[in-house]
Every structure is written in structure tokens, then in C-alpha cells.
Tab-separated table of C-alpha atoms in Angstrom:
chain	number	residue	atom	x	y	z
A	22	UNK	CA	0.000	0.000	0.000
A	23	UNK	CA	1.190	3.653	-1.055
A	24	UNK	CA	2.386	5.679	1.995
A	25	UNK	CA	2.727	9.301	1.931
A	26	UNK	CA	5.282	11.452	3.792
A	27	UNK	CA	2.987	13.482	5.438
A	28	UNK	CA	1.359	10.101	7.168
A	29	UNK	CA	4.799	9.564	8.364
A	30	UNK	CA	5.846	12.458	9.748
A	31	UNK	CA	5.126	12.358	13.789
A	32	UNK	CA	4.883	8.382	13.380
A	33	UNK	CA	5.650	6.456	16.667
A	34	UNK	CA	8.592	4.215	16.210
A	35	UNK	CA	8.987	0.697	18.333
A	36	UNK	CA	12.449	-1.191	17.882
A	37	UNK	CA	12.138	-4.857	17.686
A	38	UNK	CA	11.050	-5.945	21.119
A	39	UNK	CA	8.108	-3.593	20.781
A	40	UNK	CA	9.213	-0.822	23.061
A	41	UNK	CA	8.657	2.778	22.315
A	42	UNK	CA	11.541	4.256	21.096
A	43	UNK	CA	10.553	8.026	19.678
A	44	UNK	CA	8.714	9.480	16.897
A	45	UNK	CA	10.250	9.888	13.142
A	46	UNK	CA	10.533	13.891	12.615
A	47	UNK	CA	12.328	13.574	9.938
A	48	UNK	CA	13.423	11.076	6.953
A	49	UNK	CA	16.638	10.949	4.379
A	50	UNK	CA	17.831	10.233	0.788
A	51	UNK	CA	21.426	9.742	0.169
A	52	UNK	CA	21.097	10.543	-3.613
A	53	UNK	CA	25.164	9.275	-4.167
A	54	UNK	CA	23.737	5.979	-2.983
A	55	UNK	CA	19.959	5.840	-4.496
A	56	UNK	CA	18.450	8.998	-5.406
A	57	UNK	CA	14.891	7.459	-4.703
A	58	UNK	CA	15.176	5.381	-1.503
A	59	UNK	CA	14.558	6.668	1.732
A	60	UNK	CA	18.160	5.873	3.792
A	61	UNK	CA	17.719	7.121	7.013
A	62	UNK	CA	15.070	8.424	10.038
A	63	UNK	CA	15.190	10.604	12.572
A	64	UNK	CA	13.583	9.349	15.549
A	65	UNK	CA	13.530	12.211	18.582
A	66	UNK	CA	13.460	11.041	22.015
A	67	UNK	CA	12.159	14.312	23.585
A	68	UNK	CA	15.211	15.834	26.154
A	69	UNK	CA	17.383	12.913	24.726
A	70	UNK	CA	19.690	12.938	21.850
A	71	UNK	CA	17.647	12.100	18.937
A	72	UNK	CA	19.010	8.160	16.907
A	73	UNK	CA	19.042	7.381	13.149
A	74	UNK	CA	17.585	4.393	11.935
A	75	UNK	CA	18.936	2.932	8.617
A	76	UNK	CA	16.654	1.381	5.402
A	77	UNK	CA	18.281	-2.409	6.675
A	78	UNK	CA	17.022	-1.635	10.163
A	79	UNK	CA	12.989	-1.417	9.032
A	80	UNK	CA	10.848	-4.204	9.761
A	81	UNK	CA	7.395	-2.573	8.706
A	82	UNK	CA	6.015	0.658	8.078
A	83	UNK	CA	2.352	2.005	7.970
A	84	UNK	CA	0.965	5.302	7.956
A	85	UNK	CA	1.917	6.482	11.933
A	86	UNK	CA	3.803	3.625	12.737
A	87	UNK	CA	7.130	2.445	12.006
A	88	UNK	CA	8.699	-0.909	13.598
A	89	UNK	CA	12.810	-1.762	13.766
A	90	UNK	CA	14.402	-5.119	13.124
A	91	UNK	CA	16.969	-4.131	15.817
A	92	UNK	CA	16.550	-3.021	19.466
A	93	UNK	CA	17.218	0.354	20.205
A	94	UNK	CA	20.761	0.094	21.196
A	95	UNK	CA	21.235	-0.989	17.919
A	96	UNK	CA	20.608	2.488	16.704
A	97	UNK	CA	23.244	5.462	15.843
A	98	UNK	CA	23.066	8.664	17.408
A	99	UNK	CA	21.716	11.128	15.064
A	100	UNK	CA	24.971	13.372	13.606
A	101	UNK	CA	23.664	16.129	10.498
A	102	UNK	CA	25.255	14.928	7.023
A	103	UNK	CA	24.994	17.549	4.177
A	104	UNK	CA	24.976	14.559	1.523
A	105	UNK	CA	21.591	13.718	2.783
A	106	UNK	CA	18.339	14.918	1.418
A	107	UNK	CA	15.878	16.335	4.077
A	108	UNK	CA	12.171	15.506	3.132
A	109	UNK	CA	10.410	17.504	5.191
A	110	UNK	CA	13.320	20.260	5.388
A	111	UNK	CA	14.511	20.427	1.842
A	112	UNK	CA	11.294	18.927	-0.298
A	113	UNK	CA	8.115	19.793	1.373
A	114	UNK	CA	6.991	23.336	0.603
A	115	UNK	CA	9.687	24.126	-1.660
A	116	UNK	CA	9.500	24.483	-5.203
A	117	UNK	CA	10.990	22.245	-7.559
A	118	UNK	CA	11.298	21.769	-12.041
A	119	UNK	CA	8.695	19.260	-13.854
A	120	UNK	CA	10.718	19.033	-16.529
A	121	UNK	CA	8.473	17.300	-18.360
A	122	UNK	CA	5.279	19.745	-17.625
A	123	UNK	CA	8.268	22.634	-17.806
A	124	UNK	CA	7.580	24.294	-15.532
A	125	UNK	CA	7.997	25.231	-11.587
A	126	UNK	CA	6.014	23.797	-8.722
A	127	UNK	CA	5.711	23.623	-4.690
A	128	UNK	CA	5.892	20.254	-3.080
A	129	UNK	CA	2.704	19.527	-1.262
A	130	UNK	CA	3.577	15.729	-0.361
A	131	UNK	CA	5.230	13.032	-1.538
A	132	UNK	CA	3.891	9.631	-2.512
A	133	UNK	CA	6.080	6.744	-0.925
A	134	UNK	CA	6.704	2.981	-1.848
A	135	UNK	CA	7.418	0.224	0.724
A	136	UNK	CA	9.447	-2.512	-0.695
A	137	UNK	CA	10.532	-5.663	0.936
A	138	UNK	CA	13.920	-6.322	0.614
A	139	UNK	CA	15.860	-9.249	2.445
A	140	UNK	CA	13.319	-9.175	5.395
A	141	UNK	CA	13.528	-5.539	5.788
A	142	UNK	CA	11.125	-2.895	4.138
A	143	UNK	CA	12.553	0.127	2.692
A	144	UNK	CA	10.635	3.003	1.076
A	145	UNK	CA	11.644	4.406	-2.397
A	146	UNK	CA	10.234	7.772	-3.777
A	147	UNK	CA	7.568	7.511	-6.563
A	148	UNK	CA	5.723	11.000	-6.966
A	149	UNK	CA	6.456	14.368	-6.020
A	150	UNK	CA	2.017	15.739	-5.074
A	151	UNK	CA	1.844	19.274	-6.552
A	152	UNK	CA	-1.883	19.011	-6.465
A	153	UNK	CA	-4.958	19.611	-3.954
A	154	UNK	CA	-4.507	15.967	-2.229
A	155	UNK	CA	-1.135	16.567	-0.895
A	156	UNK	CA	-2.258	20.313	0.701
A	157	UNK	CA	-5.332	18.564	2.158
A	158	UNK	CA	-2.919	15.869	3.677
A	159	UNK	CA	-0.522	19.133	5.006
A	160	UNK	CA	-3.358	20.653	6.466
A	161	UNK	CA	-5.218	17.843	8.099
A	162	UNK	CA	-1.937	16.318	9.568
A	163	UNK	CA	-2.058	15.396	12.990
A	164	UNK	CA	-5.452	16.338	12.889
A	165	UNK	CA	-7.898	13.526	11.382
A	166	UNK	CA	-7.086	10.133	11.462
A	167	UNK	CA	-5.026	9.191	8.167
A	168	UNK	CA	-7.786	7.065	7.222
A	169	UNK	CA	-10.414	9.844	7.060
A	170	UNK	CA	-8.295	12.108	5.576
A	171	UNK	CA	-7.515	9.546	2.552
A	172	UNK	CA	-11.379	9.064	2.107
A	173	UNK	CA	-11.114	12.972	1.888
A	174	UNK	CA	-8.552	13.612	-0.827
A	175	UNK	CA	-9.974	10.254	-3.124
A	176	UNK	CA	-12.514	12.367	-4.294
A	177	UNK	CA	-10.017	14.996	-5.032
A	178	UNK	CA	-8.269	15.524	-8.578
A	179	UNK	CA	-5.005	14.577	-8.333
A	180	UNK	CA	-1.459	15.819	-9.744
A	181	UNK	CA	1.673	14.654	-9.431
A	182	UNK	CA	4.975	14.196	-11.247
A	183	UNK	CA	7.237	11.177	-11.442
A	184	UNK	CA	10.675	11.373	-9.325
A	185	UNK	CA	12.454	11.132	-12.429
A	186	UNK	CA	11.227	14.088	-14.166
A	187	UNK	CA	12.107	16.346	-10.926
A	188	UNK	CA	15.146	18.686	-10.935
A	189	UNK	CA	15.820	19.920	-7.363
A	190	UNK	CA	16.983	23.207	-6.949
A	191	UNK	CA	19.848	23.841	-4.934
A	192	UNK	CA	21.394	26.956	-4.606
A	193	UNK	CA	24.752	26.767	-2.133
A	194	UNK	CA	26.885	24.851	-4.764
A	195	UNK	CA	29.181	22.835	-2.574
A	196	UNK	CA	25.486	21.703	-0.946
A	197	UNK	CA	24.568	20.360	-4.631
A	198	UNK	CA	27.817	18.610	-5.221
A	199	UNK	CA	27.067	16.930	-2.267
A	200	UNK	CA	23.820	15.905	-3.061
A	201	UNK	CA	24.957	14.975	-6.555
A	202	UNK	CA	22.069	17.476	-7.864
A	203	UNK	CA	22.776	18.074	-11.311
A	204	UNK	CA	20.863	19.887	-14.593
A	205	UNK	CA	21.204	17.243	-17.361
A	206	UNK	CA	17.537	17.309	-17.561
A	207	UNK	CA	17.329	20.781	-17.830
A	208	UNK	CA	19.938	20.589	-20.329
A	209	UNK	CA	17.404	18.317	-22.619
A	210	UNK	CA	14.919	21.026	-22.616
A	211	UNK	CA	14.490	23.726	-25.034
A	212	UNK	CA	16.321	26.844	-24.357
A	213	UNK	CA	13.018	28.820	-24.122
A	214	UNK	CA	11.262	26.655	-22.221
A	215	UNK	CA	14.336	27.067	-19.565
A	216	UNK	CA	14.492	30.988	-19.449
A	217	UNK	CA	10.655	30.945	-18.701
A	218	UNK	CA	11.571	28.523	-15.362
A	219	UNK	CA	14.052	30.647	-14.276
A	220	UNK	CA	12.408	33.704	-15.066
A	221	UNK	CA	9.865	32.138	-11.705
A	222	UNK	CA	12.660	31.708	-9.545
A	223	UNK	CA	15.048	33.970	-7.329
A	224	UNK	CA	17.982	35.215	-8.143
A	225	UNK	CA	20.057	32.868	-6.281
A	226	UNK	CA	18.567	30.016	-7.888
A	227	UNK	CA	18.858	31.460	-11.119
A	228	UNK	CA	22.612	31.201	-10.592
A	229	UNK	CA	22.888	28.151	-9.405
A	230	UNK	CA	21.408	26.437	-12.245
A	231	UNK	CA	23.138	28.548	-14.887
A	232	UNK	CA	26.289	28.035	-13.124
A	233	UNK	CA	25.807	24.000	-13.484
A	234	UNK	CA	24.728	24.092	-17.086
A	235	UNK	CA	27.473	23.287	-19.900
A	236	UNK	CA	28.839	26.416	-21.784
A	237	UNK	CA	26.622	26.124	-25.127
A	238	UNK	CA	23.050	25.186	-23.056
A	239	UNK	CA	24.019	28.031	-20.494
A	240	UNK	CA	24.938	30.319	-23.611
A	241	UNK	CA	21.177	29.348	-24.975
A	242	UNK	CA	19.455	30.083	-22.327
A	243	UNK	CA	20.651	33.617	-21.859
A	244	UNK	CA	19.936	34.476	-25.056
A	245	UNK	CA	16.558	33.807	-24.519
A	246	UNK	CA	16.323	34.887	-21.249
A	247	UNK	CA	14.759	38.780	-20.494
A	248	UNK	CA	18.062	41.335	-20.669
A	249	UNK	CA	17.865	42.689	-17.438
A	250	UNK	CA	17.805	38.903	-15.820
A	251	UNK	CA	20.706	38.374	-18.121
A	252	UNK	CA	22.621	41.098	-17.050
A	253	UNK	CA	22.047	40.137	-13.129
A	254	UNK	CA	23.508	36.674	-14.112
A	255	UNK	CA	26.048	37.477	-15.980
A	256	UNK	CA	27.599	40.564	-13.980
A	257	UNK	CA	27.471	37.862	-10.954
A	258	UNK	CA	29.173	35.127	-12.530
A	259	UNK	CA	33.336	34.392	-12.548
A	260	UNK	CA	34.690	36.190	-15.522
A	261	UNK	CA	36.168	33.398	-16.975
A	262	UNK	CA	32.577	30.949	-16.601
A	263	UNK	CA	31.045	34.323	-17.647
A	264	UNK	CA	33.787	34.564	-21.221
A	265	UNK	CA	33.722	30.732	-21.959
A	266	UNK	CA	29.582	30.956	-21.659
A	267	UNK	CA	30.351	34.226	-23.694
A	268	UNK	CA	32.124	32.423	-26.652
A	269	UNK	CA	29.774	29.974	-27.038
A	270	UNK	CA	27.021	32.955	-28.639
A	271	UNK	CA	27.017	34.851	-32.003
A	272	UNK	CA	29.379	37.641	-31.810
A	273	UNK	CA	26.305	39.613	-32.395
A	274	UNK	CA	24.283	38.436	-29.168
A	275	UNK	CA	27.842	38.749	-27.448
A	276	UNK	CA	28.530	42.090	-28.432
A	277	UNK	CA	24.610	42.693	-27.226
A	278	UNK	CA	25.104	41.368	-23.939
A	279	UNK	CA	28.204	42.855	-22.665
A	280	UNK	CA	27.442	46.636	-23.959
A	281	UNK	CA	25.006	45.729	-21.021
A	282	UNK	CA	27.025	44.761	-18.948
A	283	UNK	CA	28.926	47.656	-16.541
A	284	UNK	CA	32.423	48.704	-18.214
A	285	UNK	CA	34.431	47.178	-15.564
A	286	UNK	CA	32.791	43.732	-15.785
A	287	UNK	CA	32.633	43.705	-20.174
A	288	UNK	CA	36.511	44.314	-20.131
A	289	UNK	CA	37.126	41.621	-17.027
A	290	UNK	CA	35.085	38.732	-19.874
A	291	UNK	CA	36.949	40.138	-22.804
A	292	UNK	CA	40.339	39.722	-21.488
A	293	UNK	CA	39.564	36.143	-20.353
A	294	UNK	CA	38.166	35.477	-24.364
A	295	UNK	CA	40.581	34.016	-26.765
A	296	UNK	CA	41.782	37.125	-29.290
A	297	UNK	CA	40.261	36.530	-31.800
A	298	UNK	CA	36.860	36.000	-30.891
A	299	UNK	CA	37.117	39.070	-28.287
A	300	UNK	CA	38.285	41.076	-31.256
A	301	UNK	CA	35.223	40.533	-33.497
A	302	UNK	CA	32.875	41.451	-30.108
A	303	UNK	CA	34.920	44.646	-29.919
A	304	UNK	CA	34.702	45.302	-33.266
A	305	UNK	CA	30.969	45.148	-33.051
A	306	UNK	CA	30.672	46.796	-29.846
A	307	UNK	CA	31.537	50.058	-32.069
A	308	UNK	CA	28.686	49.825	-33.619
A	309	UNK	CA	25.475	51.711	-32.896
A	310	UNK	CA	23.252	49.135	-31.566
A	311	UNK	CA	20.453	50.944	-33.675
A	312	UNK	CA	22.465	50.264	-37.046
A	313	UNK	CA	22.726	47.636	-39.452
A	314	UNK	CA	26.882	47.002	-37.627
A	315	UNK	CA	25.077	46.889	-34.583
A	316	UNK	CA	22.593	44.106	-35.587
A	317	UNK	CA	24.981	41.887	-37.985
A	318	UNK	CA	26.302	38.810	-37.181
A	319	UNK	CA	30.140	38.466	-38.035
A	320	UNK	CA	29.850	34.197	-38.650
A	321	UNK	CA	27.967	33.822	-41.902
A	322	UNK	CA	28.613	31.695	-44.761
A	323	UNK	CA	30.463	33.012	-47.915
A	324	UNK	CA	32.028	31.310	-50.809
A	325	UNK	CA	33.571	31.984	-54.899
A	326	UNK	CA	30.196	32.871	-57.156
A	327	UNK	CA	32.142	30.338	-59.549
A	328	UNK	CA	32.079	27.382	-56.833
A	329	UNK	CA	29.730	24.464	-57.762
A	330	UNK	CA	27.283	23.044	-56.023
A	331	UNK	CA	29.174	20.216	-55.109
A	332	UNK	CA	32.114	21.981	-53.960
A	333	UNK	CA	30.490	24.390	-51.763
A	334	UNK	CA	28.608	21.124	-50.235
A	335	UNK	CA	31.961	19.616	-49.441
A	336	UNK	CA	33.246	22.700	-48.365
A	337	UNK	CA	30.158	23.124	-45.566
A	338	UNK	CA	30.798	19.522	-44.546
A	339	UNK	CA	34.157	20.614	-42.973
A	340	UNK	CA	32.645	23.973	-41.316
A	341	UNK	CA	31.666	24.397	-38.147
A	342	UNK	CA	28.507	25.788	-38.914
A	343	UNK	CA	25.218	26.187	-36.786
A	344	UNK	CA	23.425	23.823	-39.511
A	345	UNK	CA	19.997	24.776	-37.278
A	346	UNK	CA	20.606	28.829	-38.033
A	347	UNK	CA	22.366	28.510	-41.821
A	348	UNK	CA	19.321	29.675	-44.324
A	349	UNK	CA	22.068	31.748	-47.242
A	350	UNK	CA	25.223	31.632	-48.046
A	351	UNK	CA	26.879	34.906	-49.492
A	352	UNK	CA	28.435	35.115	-52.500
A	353	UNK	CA	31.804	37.070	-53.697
A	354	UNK	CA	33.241	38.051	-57.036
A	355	UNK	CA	36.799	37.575	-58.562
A	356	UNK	CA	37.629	40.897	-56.552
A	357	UNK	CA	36.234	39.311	-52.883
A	358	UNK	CA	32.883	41.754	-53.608
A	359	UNK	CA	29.469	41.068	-52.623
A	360	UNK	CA	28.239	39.678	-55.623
A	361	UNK	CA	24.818	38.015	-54.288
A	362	UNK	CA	23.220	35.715	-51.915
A	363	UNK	CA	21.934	32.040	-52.260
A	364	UNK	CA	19.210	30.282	-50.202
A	365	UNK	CA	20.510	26.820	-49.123
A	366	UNK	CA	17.108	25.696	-50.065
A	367	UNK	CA	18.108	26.231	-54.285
A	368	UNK	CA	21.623	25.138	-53.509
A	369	UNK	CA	20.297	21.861	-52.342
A	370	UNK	CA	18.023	21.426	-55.447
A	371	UNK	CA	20.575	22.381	-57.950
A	372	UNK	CA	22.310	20.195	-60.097
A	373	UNK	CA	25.629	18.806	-59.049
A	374	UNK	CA	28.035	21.370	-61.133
A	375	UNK	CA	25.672	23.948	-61.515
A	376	UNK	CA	27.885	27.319	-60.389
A	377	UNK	CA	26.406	29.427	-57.848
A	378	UNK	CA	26.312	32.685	-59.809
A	379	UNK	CA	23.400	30.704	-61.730
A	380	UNK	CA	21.613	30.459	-58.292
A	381	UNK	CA	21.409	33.893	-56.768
A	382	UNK	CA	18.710	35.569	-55.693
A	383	UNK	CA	17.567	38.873	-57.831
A	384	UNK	CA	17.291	41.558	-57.158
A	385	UNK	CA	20.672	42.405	-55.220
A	386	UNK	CA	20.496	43.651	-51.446
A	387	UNK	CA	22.693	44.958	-49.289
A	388	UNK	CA	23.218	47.327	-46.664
A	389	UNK	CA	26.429	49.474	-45.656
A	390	UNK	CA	27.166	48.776	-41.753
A	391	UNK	CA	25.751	52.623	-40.777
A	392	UNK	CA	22.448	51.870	-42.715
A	393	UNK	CA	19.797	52.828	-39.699
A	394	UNK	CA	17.679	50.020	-38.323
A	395	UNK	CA	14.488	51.715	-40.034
A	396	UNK	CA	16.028	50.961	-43.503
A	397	UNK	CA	17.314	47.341	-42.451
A	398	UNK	CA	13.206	46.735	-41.207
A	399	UNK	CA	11.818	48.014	-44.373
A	400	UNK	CA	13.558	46.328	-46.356
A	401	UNK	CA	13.007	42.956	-44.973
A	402	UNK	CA	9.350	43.787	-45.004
A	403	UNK	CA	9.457	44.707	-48.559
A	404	UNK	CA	10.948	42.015	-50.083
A	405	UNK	CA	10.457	38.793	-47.409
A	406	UNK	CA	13.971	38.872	-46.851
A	407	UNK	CA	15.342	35.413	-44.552
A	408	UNK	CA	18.851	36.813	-44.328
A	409	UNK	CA	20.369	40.863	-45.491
A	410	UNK	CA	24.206	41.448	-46.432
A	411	UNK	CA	26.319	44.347	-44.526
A	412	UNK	CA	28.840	45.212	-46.777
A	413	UNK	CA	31.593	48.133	-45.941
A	414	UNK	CA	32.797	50.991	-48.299
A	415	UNK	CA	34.694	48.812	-50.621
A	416	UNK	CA	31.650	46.676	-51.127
A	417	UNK	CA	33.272	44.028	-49.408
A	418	UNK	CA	30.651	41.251	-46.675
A	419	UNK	CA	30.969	41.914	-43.396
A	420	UNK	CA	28.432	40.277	-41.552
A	421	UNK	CA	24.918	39.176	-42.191
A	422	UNK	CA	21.400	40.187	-40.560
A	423	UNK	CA	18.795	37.325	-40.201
A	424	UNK	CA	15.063	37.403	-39.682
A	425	UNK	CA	15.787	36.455	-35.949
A	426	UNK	CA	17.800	39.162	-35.498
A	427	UNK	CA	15.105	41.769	-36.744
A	428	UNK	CA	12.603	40.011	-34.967
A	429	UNK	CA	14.632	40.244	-31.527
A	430	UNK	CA	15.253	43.592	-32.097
A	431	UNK	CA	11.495	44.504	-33.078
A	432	UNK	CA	10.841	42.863	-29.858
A	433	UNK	CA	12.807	45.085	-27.692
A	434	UNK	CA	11.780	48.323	-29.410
């Protein structure tokens, strides 16, 4: 039969003679040893030191009542361990990540299943109850007989998430290396999806999870996170976390971020980026932000109009590209001009030596980097544009501006 924690809380504990030993006011999981089975219990003895019973020292449990294999001399005196998980001090009431609903929510109770195992019972965590059952349970405790109050919430509608699609949040990180809490799930979700669950959660949490999160997931997140929660993060973050997170964005969205950053902090994460990269930020940081410079992306695609199809194929093979973001690829003349622009869409449905001057789009767009953000909207409106060329006074590429670009910036207006 399920148990919940909340039936277990204030339980009376017997050892294995059937004296009265205490009550259980607390319970454990030792996630570095199973991060669903209840380890330990903290049985209070009123003036006396309180003991810790282990899983292997569990004969039976019910709701209210808990009965030891061992007598109570068998039992450890109670001594604090920061590698174990607190139910009641560290799960109930706080708020936790469905990451499979997305979202944050506050532990109301937690469902509980007994196992036997080599003559001893031990509980293992099923459900985290975010719903109206588990605040019934919270408010009735101690006050209704558990068997009334489980007649009570059955006719409730229930909610609850599986243990394995919870992500604790911890904020103290030598706490969460303790506890072995880490963010790979978060790190499965969408990056939009994860800025909207921090967005719901203080600013210390914020960090912490950010903080855990590999470079290029952390790096995604902040871009779609709001700018002055990005800012926060950042500006409190080690310069060199904050310049290899850095590295891992467009130089545009770089350059974005650290003009808002305060002077003192931008210059600390430059000087920890390798040179080149922290030259093309600087570069753009010159840039008005409300110019075409200011909203082109240095990394864009560019090859020889006389290339082939199949060359420039082979050639993109051994690129580090962002295949997800890579809609045109820019095209230069015998003189490294800007000679045109070619969706990857016709590249892909050309013929095999077809030359890429054949493909280009007409008729032929550009912008110089001072061009005014106005101009750069209208003429994405006018002519459906996916992807606009900067060029500079010799007529020379750049950097490019995408439709995600004018859309973020449209955004923020």
C-alpha cells in the first residue's frame, strides 16, 4: 500500500522488542547511494539525543507507525550529514522543475513505496504531489485520522509528477555537489522553455542552475532569457565561466550582452576570451546598436560565385557551422565583392556542377554597416527577406542580418 510522507511524519517508532523508542521527525535520501530510496530516520526522544535508523534496520512501516528489526541500542546517534536529502526540510513546501510539464512547482507531499527487501522494508520515492490531495494531507496532519483524511482527498483531482522528471533546486553549490544534484535534464529542454523557469525563480537560484549548465546550453538560455535577468547573471558570474559561456554565442548576441554589462565587468570577460573572438565582439561593440553594424552577425557563410554546387557542399561539410541557423550563403566576385546571396534551399536542389552565380537571388540587397535600423526593417518587409548582407565601403561582406535578429530587435523596441 502507497504511503505518503505526510502520514509519516510524527509516526511512533517501536524497535524490535516492541518498546517505544521516539517518533520519526524527519526522513533521508542519500542521492550518491539511491536517489529514490529513503536511507535514514530521525527518531527524537524528547530531552534525549535524537538516533538514526537505517533502510536495513525497518521491519514494517504504515501510515503512523514504524517498527525496527533491531533493538534500540542498535541504533546510531543522530549526527547532520549535508549529503543527505531532508524531506520535510529540503522537499516539502519548496518548489521544484517538472521538466516534463516545464515548468515550476511547490511540493505539497510526496507519494512513498514500501518494498521488501531481504526481510527488511525500505521506502523508495515515486511521486512528487503538486496538487490539492497533498495540501489537504498538510493541512489535516495530525489532525484527522489518516484514514479519514484519505477518504477525503480520493474524491479529489489529483497531480503529481514522477521522481524522475524532478530537478531539485539547490542553490549553495558545494550543498549540490554533495547531493549529486545536477541539470542534465534541464539541459534536454528547449532553451526557451528554460528561461521561462528561471524567469519564476530567485535570483540565487537562477545562478545556481546557470552556473551547473554546460557552456553552449548556459549560452542558450541567456539568449533567450529577459536582458535585465541576463545582465544580473552574468555581472554575478566568474569572468572566466562568464567569457567561456560568452564564446559559445554569435558575436552579435555577445557584443549585445556585454554593452550591457557595466564597463568594468565587459573588459574583465573580454580579457579572459581568446583574441580573436574578443576582437570581433569589440569590433561590433563600435557599432550603434540601432544600425545595421550593430545588428549583424560576423559568422555567416560566404564562398567563390564560380564554386559548384558540389564543392560548396563539401566545403560546408568541414565547417563548423550552426546547420539549425544557416538559411544563405553569401556570395563574392573575382575581386572578394558582394556579388549576391543564395538560399541553401536552391543550392540543395541544384544540379551537381551547376555554379552558384546561376543560383542567386535577384534583385541584389545589401546594406552598408551605418544603414539605420528603419532601412534594415523596411527592407526585410518589402521584399520577405530570410537573411540581409552588410557590406563596408569597398563593397566588401561583413556580416549578415537574419530574420531572428530583426525580430529580436522589433521585440525590444
Amino acid at each position: 500500500m502507497e504511503l505518503y510522507a505526510t502520514e509519516l511524519m510524527g509516526a511512533k517508532a517501536y524497535d524490535a522488542q516492541g518498546n517505544y523508542v521516539g517518533r520519526v521527525r524527519e526522513f533521508f535520501v542519500e542521492p550518491a547511494e539511491a536517489p529514490n530510496r529513503v536511507s535514514h530516520f530521525l527518531i527524537s526522544r524528547g530531552t534525549y539525543s535524537p538516533l538514526v535508523a537505517r533502510h536495513d534496520q525497518v521491519a514494517t512501516i504504515v501510515a503512523g507507525r514504524l517498527d525496527l528489526s533491531v533493538s534500540e541500542r542498535a541504533l546510531d546517534l543522530y549526527r547532520p550529514n549535508e549529503s543527505w536529502l531532508a524531506v520535510q526540510k529540503d522537499l516539502l513546501d519548496q518548489q521544484i522543475i517538472d521538466t516534463r510539464g516545464r515548468k515550476v512547482v511547490r511540493v505539497n507531499d510526496l507519494d512513498l513505496a514500501p518494498i521488501r527487501t531481504n526481510g527488511n522494508v525500505e521506502l523508495r520515492l515515486t511521486q512528487v504531489d503538486v496538487g490539492l490531495p497533498g495540501a489537504v494531507r498538510r493541512l489535516l496532519q495530525g489532525v484527522v485520522p489518516h484514514a479519514v483524511v484519505r477518504k477525503l482527498q480520493s474524491k479529489l483531482p489529483q497531480s503529481a509528477i514522477r521522481w524522475e522528471f524532478v530537478n531539485l533546486i539547490e542553490p549553495d553549490p558545494l550543498r549540490r555537489v554533495k547531493l549529486r544534484i545536477s541539470h542534465e535534464k534541464l539541459e534536454d529542454l528547449h532553451p526557451a522553455d528554460l528561461a521561462d523557469i528561471m524567469e519564476e525563480l530567485s535570483a540565487s537560484e537562477r545562478q545556481s542552475i546557470i552556473a551547473s549548465l554546460d557552456e553552449e546550453t548556459a549560452a542558450a538560455v541567456l539568449g533567450e532569457l529577459d536582458a535585465r535577468l541576463t545582465t544580473q547573471i552574468v555581472e554575478e558570474l566568474d569572468p572566466e565561466k562568464a567569457a567561456d559561456i560568452i564564446e559559445e554565442m554569435a558575436p552579435d548576441a555577445a557584443a549585445d550582452l556585454l554593452a550591457d554589462l557595466s564597463k568594468e565587468t565587459s573588459e574583465g570577460v573580454l580579457d579572459e576570451m581568446p583574441g580573436q573572438e574578443a576582437d570581433e565582439v569589440r569590433e561590433l561593440l563600435e557599432f550603434d546598436p540601432a544600425t545595421a553594424g550593430g545588428m549583424m552577425n560576423t559568422d555567416f557563410a560566404f564562398v567563390g560565385e564560380g564554386s559548384t554546387r558540389d564543392e560548396v557542399l563539401e566545403w560546408m561539410r568541414s565547417q563548423d557551422f550552426n546547420f539549425d541557423q544557416l538559411d544563405t550563403i553569401v556570395l563574392l566576385d573575382g575581386e572578394a565583392e558582394f556579388s549576391g546571396t543564395v538560399p541553401v534551399g536552391r543550392l540543395l536542389l541544384a544540379a551537381a556542377d551547376q555554379r552558384m552565380t546561376e543560383l542567386k537571388l535577384e534583385p541584389l540587397l545589401s546594406v552598408p554597416a551605418n544603414a539605420d535600423d528603419k532601412e534594415v526593417f523596411e527592407l526585410f518587409d518589402k521584399y520577405n527577406l530570410r537573411m540581409l548582407t552588410v557590406i563596408d565601403k569597398e563593397n566588401r561582406p561583413i556580416g549578415a542580418i537574419t530574420v531572428d535578429d530583426v525580430v529580436s530587435k522589433l521585440v525590444k523596441a
